[in-house]
Coordinates of C-alpha atoms in Angstrom, one line a residue:
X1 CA 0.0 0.0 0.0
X2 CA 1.3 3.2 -1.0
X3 CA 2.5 5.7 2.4
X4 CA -0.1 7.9 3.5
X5 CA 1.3 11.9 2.9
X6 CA -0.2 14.7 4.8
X7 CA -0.4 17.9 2.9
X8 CA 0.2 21.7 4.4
X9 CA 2.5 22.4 7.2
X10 CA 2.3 22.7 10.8
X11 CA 2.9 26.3 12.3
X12 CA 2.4 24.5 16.1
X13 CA 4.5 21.3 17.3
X14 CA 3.9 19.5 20.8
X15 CA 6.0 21.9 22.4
X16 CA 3.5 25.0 21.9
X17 CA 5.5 27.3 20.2
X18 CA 5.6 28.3 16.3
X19 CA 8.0 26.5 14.6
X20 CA 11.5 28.2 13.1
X21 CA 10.4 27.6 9.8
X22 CA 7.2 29.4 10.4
X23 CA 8.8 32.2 11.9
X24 CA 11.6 32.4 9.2
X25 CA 8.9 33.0 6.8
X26 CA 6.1 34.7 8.9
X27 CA 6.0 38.4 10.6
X28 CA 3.6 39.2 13.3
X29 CA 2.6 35.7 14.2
X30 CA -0.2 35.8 16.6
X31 CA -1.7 32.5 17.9
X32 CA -4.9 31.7 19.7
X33 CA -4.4 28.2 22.0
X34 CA -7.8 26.8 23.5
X35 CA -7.0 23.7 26.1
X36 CA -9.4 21.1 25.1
X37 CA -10.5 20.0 28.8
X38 CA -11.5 16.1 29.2
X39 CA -14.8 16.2 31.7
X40 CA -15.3 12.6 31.1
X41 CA -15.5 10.0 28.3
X42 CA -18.4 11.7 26.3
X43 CA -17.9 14.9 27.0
X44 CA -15.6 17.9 27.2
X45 CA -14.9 22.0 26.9
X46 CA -13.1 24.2 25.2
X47 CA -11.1 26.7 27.4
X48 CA -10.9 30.6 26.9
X49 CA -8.5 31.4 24.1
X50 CA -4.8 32.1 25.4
X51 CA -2.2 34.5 23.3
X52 CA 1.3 34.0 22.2
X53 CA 3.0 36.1 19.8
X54 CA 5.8 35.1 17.2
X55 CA 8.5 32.9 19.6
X56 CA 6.3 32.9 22.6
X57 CA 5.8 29.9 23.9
X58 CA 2.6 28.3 25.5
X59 CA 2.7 26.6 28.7
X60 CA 0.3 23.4 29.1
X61 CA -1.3 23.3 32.6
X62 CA -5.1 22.1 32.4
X63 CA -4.6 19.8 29.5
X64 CA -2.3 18.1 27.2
X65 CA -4.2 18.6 24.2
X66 CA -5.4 21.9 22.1
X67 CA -6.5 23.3 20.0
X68 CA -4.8 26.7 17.9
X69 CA -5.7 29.4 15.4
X70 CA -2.6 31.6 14.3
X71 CA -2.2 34.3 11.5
X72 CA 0.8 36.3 10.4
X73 CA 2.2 38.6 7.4
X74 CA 4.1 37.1 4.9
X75 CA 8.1 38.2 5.7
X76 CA 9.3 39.0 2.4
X77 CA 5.6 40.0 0.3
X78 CA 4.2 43.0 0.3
X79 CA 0.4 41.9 0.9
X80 CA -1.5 43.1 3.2
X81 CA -3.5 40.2 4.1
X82 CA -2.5 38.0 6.6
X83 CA -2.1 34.1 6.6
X84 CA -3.9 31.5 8.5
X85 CA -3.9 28.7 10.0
X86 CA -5.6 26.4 12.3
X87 CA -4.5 23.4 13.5
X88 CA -5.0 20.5 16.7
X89 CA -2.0 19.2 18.8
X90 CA -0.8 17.7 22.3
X91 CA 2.4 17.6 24.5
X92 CA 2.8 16.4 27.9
X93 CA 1.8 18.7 30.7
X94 CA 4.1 18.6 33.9
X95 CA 1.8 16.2 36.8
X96 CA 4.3 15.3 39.8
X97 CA 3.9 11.8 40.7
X98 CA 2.3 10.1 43.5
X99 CA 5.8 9.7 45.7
X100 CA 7.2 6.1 45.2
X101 CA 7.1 3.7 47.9
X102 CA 10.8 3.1 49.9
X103 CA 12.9 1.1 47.9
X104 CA 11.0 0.9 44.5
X105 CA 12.3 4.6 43.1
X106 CA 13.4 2.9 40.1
X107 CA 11.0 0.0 39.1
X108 CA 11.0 -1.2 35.3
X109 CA 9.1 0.5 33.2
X110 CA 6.5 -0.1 30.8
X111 CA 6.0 0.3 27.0
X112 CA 2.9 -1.1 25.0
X113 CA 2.2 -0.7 21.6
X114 CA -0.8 -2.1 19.8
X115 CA -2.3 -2.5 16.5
X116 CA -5.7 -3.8 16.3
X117 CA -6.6 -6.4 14.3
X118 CA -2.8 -7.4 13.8
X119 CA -2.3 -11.5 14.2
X120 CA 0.8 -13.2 14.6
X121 CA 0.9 -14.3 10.8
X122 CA -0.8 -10.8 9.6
X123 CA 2.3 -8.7 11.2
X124 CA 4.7 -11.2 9.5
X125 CA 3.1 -10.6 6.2
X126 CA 2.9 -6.7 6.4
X127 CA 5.2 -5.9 8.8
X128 CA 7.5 -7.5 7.7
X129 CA 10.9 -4.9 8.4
X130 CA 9.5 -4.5 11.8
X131 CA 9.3 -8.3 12.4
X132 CA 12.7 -8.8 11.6
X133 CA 13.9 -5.6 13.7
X134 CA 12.2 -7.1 16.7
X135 CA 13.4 -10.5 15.9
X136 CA 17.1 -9.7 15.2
X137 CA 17.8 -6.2 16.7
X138 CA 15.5 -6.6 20.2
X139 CA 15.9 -10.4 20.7
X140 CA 12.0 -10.4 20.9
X141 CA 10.1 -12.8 22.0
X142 CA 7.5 -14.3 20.4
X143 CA 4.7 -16.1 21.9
X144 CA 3.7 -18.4 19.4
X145 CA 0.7 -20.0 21.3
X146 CA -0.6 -16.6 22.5
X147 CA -5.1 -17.7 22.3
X148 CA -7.2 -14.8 22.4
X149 CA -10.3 -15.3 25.2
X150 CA -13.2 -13.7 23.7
X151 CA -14.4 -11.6 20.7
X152 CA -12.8 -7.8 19.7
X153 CA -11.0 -5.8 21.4
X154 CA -12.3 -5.0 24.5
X155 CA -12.3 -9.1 25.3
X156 CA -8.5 -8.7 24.8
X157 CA -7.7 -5.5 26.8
X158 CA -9.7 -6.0 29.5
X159 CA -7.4 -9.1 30.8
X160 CA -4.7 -7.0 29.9
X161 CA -5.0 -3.9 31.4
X162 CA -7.1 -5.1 34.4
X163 CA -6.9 -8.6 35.0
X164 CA -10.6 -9.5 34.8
X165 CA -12.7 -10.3 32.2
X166 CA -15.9 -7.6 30.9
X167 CA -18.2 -9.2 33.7
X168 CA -15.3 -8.7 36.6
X169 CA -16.0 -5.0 36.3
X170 CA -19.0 -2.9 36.4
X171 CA -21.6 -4.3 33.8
X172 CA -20.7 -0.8 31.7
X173 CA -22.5 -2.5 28.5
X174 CA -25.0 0.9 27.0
X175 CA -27.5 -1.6 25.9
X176 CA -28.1 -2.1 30.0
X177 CA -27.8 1.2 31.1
X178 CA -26.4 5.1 30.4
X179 CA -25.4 5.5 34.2
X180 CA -22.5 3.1 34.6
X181 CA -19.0 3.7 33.6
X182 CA -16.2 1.2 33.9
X183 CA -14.4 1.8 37.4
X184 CA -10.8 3.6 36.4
X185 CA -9.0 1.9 39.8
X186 CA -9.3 -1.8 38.4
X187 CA -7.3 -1.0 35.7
X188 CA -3.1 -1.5 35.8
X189 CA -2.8 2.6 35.2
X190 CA -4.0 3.0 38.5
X191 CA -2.2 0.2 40.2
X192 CA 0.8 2.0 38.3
X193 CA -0.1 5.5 39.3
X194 CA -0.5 4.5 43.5
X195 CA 3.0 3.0 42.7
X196 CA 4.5 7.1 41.4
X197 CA 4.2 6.1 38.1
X198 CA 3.2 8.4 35.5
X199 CA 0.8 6.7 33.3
X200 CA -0.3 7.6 29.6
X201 CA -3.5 5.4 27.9
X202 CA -3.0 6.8 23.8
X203 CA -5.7 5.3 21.6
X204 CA -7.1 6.5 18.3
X205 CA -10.4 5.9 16.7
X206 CA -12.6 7.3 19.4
X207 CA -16.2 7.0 18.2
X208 CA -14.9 2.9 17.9
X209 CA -12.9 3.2 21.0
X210 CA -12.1 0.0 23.2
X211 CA -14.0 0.9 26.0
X212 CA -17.0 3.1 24.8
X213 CA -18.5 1.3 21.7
X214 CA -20.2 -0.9 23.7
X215 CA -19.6 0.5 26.7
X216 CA -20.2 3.7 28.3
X217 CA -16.4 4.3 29.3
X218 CA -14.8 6.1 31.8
X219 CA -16.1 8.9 34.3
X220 CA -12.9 9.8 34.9
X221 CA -9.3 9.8 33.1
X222 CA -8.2 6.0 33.5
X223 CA -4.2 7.6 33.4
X224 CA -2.9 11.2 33.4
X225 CA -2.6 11.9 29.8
X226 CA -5.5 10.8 27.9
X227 CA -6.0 11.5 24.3
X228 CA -9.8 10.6 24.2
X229 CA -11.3 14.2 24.1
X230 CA -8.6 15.4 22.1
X231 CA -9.4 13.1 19.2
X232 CA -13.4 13.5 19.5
X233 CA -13.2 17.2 19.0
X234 CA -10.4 16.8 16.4
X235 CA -13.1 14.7 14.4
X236 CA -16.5 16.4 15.3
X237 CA -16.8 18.1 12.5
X238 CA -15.9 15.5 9.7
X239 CA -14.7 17.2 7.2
X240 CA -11.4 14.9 7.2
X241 CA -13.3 12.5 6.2
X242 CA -14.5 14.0 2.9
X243 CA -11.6 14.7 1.5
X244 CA -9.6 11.4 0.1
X245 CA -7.7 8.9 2.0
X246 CA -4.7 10.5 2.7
X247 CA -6.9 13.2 4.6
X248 CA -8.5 10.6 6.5
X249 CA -5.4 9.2 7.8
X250 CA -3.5 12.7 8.9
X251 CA -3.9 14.9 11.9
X252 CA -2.4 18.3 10.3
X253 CA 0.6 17.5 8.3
X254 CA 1.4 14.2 10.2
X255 CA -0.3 10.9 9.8
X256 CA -2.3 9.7 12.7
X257 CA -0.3 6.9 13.3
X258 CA 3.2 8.6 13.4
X259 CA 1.4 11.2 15.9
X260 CA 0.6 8.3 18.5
X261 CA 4.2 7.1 18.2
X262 CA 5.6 10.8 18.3
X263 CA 3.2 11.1 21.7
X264 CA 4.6 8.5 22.8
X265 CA 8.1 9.2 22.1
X266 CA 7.9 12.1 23.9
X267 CA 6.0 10.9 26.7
X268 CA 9.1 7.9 27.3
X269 CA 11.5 10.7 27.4
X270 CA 10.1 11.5 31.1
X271 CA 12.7 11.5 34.2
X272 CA 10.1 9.9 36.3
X273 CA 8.7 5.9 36.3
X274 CA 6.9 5.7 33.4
X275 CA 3.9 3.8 32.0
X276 CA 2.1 3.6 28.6
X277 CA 0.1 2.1 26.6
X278 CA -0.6 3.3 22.7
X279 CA -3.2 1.4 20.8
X280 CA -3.2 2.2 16.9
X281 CA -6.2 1.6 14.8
X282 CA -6.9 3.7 12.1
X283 CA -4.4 1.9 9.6
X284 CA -5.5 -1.3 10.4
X285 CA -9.3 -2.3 11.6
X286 CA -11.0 -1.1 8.7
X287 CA -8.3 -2.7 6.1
X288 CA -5.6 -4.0 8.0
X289 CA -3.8 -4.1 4.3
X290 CA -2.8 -0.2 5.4
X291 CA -1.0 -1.2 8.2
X292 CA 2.5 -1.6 5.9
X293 CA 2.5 2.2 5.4
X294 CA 3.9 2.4 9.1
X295 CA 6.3 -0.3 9.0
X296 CA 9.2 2.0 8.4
X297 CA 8.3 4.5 10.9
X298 CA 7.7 1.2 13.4
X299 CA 11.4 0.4 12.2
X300 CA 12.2 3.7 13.1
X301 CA 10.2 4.1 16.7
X302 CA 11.8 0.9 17.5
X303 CA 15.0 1.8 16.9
X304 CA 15.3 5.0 18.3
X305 CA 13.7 2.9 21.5
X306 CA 17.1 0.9 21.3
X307 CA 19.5 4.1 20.6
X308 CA 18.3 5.8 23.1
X309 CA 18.9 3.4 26.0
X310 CA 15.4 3.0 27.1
X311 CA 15.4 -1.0 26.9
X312 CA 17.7 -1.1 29.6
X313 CA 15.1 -0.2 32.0
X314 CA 11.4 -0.8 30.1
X315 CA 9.5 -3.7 29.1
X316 CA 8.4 -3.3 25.8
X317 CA 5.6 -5.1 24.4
X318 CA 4.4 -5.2 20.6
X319 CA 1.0 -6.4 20.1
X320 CA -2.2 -7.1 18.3
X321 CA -5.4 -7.4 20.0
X322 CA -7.1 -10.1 17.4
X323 CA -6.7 -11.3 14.2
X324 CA -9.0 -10.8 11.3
X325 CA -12.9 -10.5 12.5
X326 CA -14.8 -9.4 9.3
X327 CA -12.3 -9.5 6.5
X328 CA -12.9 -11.9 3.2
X329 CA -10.1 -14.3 5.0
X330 CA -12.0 -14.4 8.2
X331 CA -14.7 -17.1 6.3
X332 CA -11.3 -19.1 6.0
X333 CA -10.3 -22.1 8.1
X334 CA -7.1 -19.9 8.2
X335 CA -8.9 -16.6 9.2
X336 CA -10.4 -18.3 11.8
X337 CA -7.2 -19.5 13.0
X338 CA -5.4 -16.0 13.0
X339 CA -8.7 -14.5 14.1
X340 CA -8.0 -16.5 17.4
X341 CA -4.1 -15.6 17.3
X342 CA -3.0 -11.9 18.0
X343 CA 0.4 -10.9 17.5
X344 CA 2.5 -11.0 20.6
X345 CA 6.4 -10.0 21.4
X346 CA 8.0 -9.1 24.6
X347 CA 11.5 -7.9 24.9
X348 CA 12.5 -7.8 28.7
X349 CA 14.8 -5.2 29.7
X350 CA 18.3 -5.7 30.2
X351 CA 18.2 -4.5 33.9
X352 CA 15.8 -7.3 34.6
X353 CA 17.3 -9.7 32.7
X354 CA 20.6 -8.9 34.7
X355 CA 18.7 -9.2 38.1
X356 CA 16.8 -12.3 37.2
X357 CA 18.6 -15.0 34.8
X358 CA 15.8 -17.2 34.4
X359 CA 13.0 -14.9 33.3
X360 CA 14.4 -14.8 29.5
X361 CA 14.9 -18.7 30.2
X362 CA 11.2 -19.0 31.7
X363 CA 9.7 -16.5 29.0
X364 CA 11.6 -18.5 26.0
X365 CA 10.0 -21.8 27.5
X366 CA 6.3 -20.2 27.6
X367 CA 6.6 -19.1 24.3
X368 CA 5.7 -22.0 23.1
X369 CA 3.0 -23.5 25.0
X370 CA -0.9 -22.2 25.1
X371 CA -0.8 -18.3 26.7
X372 CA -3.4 -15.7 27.5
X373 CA -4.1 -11.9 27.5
X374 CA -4.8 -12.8 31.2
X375 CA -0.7 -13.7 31.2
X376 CA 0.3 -10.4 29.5
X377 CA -1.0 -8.5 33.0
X378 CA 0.6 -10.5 35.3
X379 CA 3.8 -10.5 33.7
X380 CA 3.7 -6.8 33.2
X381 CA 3.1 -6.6 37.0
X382 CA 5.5 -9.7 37.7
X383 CA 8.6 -7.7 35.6
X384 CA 7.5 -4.2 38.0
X385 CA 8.0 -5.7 41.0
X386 CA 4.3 -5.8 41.7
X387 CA 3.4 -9.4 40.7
X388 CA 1.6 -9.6 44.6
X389 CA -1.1 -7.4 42.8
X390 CA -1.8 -9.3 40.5
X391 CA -5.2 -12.1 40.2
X392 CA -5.0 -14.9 42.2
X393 CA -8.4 -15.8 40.2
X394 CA -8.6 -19.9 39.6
X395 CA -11.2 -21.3 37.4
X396 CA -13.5 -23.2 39.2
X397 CA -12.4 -26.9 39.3
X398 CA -8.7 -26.1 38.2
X399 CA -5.9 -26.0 40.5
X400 CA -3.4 -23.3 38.3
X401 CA -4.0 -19.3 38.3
X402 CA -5.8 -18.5 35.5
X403 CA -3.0 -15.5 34.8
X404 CA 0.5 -16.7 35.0
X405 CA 3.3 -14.7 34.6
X406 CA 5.9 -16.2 31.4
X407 CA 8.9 -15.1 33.6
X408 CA 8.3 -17.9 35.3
X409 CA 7.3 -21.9 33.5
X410 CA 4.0 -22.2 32.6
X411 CA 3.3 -26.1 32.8
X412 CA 2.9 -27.3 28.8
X413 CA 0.1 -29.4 30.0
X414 CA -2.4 -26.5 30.8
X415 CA -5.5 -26.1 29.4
X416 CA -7.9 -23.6 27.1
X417 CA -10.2 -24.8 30.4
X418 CA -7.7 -23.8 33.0
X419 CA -6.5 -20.6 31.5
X420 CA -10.5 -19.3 31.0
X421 CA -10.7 -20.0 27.1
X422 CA -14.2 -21.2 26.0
X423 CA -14.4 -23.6 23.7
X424 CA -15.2 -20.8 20.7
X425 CA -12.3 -19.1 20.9
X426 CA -9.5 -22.2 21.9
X427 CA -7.7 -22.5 18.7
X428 CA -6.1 -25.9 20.6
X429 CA -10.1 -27.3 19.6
X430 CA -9.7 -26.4 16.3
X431 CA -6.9 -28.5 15.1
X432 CA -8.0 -31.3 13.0
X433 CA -7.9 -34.9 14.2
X434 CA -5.5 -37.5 13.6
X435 CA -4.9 -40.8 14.5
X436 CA -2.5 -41.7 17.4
X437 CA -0.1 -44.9 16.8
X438 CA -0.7 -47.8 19.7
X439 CA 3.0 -47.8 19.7
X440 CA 2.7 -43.5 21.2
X441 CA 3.0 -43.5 24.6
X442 CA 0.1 -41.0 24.6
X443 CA -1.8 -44.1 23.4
X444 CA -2.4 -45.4 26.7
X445 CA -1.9 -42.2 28.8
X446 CA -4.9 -40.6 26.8
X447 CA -6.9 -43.8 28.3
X448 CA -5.9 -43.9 31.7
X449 CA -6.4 -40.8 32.2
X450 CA -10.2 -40.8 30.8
X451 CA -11.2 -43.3 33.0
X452 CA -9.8 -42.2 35.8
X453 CA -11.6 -38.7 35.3
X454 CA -14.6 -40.7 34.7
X455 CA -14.3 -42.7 38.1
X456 CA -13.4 -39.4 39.9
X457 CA -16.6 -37.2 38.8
X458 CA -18.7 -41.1 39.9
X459 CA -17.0 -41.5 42.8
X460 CA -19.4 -40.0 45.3
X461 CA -22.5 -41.9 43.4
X462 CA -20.9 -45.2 43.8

């Protein structure tokens, strides 16, 4: 798929301030900023204009996000009408941290990027420069038996970023009711925030978003910088979407995508514990084809990750939430296979690998036995220091924790039962059958243990 180009130019970056190519072409520059204030997941207000003239710079206080009119006089013409321009854009606004407790000043930090709809085989088909980068440059991880445990996105986030499934948390569903919103303390943001983390939640798409298509979202922020608001006024009035593809994809002069991953390239450059999690959809849900447009730039993200020392101390994981769910390959026994298998890659920091040998060992093992989305949150938790946090949930009638942590074995013999997988979604129960030689010493194994399970669920009748 071709890249997707922006037209125009930006007068306003992140940092609030007109840019030096502006200004080298521009007298008189005059600029309007209007914070664009989150109230809660449906609803915001634009603050009172502020003004900055030429080099002046704009400080962010209420919000991260705004919203900015300029005009100037061209430097070197001789008209007397001014230029404009209007434009959206965010930058991090200072927040102190919640003090750390004694001792954990300088936990791991935590990097997540997500592409929806991206499966394990989809990213190696159109991501492919990125797949290699991660494979050869960061050493990742792959977790090649990593099961979805329910349908879309929220099914997969939810065990991610809280632990629980959708009816673990308040039953936020708008088809049940307008008045309840999902409950921002069971999520990992706030587990990492009580901890003095700062924590950023970047997602795109926000009339689709995770947590408010079907349900009614937040109340409040779930993490201190919050794009949510940002995006819904940035797309209110729809006129991006009238005017061709490459308009669709852009916010200003800078495709959508590449603005997440500045974001959040920016927000990793922080001095204090840091965790985020950027979820990308635009360039992939609708036509997940699009998604090779960012593969350089992923290239490039990554790699500046890596350059710039931040692996040493952060977990970084790459991720899909699902594969394929309405696409022409998703009526194939293969699209039903990769529908049930999201992309998954972990790279563990080098402090932590220093301080505990056996996780890479432990997380190399698990990568190829049958992993969950329930997993992902107790490893991130596990590699913070914080795995006592984490869900001691068991399913009923199982004896393991339904989310393991991979830095440490997960047995090869568990389950789609006893890691919560229904029977839908278990790709395990999808495999076709085959016959099993007398001579396998499964042969008999498979039999004994049938009957004993039989004489164990009878025992109390006979």
């Amino acid at each position: 798929m071709p890249k997707v180009i922006c037209d125009g130019e930006d007068w306003i970056m992140s940092v609030c301030q007109v840019t030096k190519n502006i200004l080298n072409k521009m007298r008189d520059v005059e600029c309007h900023y209007r914070d664009i204030k989150y109230i809660d997941d449906h609803r915001y207000v634009i603050a009172p204009a502020v003004k900055t003239y030429n080099d002046g710079k704009y400080i962010l206080n209420a919000s991260d996000c705004f919203k900015v009119s300029c005009f100037g006089y061209d430097r070197y013409g001789f008209s007397i009408l001014s230029k404009r321009w209007h434009g959206y854009n965010c930058g991090i606004r200072p927040i102190e941290p919640s003090p750390s407790p004694p001792g954990r000043e300088k936990a791991i930090n935590v990097l997540i990027l997500g592409f929806d709809s991206a499966s394990r085989n989809g990213f190696i088909r159109k991501m492919p420069k990125s797949y290699k980068f991660l494979k050869d440059e960061l050493e990742a991880v792959f977790l090649n038996g990593y099961n979805i445990v329910g349908d879309g996105t929220p099914d997969a986030l939810f065990p991610i970023l809280s632990g629980r499934t959708e009816l673990q948390h308040p039953y936020a569903r708008q088809r049940y009711s307008k008045e309840i919103y999902l409950e921002p303390n069971l999520f990992i943001f706030h587990t990492a925030k009580q901890d003095g983390y700062q924590t950023a939640y970047y997602e795109d798409m926000p009339w689709i978003g995770s947590f408010q298509y079907r349900y009614n979202g937040f109340s409040r922020r779930p993490a201190d910088h919050y794009l949510r608001s940002f995006l819904m006024e940035e797309t209110s009035h729809g006129s991006k979407w009238w005017k061709g593809i490459h308009r669709r994809y852009c916010l200003g002069a800078t495709p959508q995508y590449q603005f997440l991953l500045n974001l959040t390239k920016q927000f990793m450059n922080l001095s204090t514990k840091r965790f985020c999690f950027t979820f990308i959809a635009d360039i992939s849900h609708d036509d997940f084809n699009l998604i090779s447009t960012a593969d350089d730039d992923v290239v490039d993200f990554l790699g500046h990750m890596k350059r710039s020392g931040k692996l040493k101390d952060t977990l970084l994981i790459v991720m899909g939430d699902h594969g394929p769910r309405f696409s022409p390959m998703r009526s194939t026994y293969q699209g039903k296979i990769e529908e049930r298998m999201a992309f998954m890659s972990i790279i563990l920091p080098e402090r932590l690998k220093m301080e505990r040998p056996s996780a890479l060992k432990s997380l190399k093992s698990n990568s190829k036995v049958l992993t969950t989305p329930f997993d992902i949150h107790t490893t991130i938790l596990d590699a913070m220091g914080l795995e006592n946090l984490s869900s001691d949930f068991i399913v009923p009638n199982f004896k393991i924790r339904r989310g393991m942590s991979l830095l440490q074995k997960i047995p090869r013999t568990r389950s789609c039962d006893e890691a919560g997988i229904l029977p839908h979604w278990c790709v395990c129960l999808n495999t076709k059958w085959y016959n099993v030689l007398k001579t396998d010493r499964m042969y008999q194994k498979t039999a004994d243990s049938l009957s004993e399970y039989i004489n164990n669920i009878t025992d109390e009748k006979r």
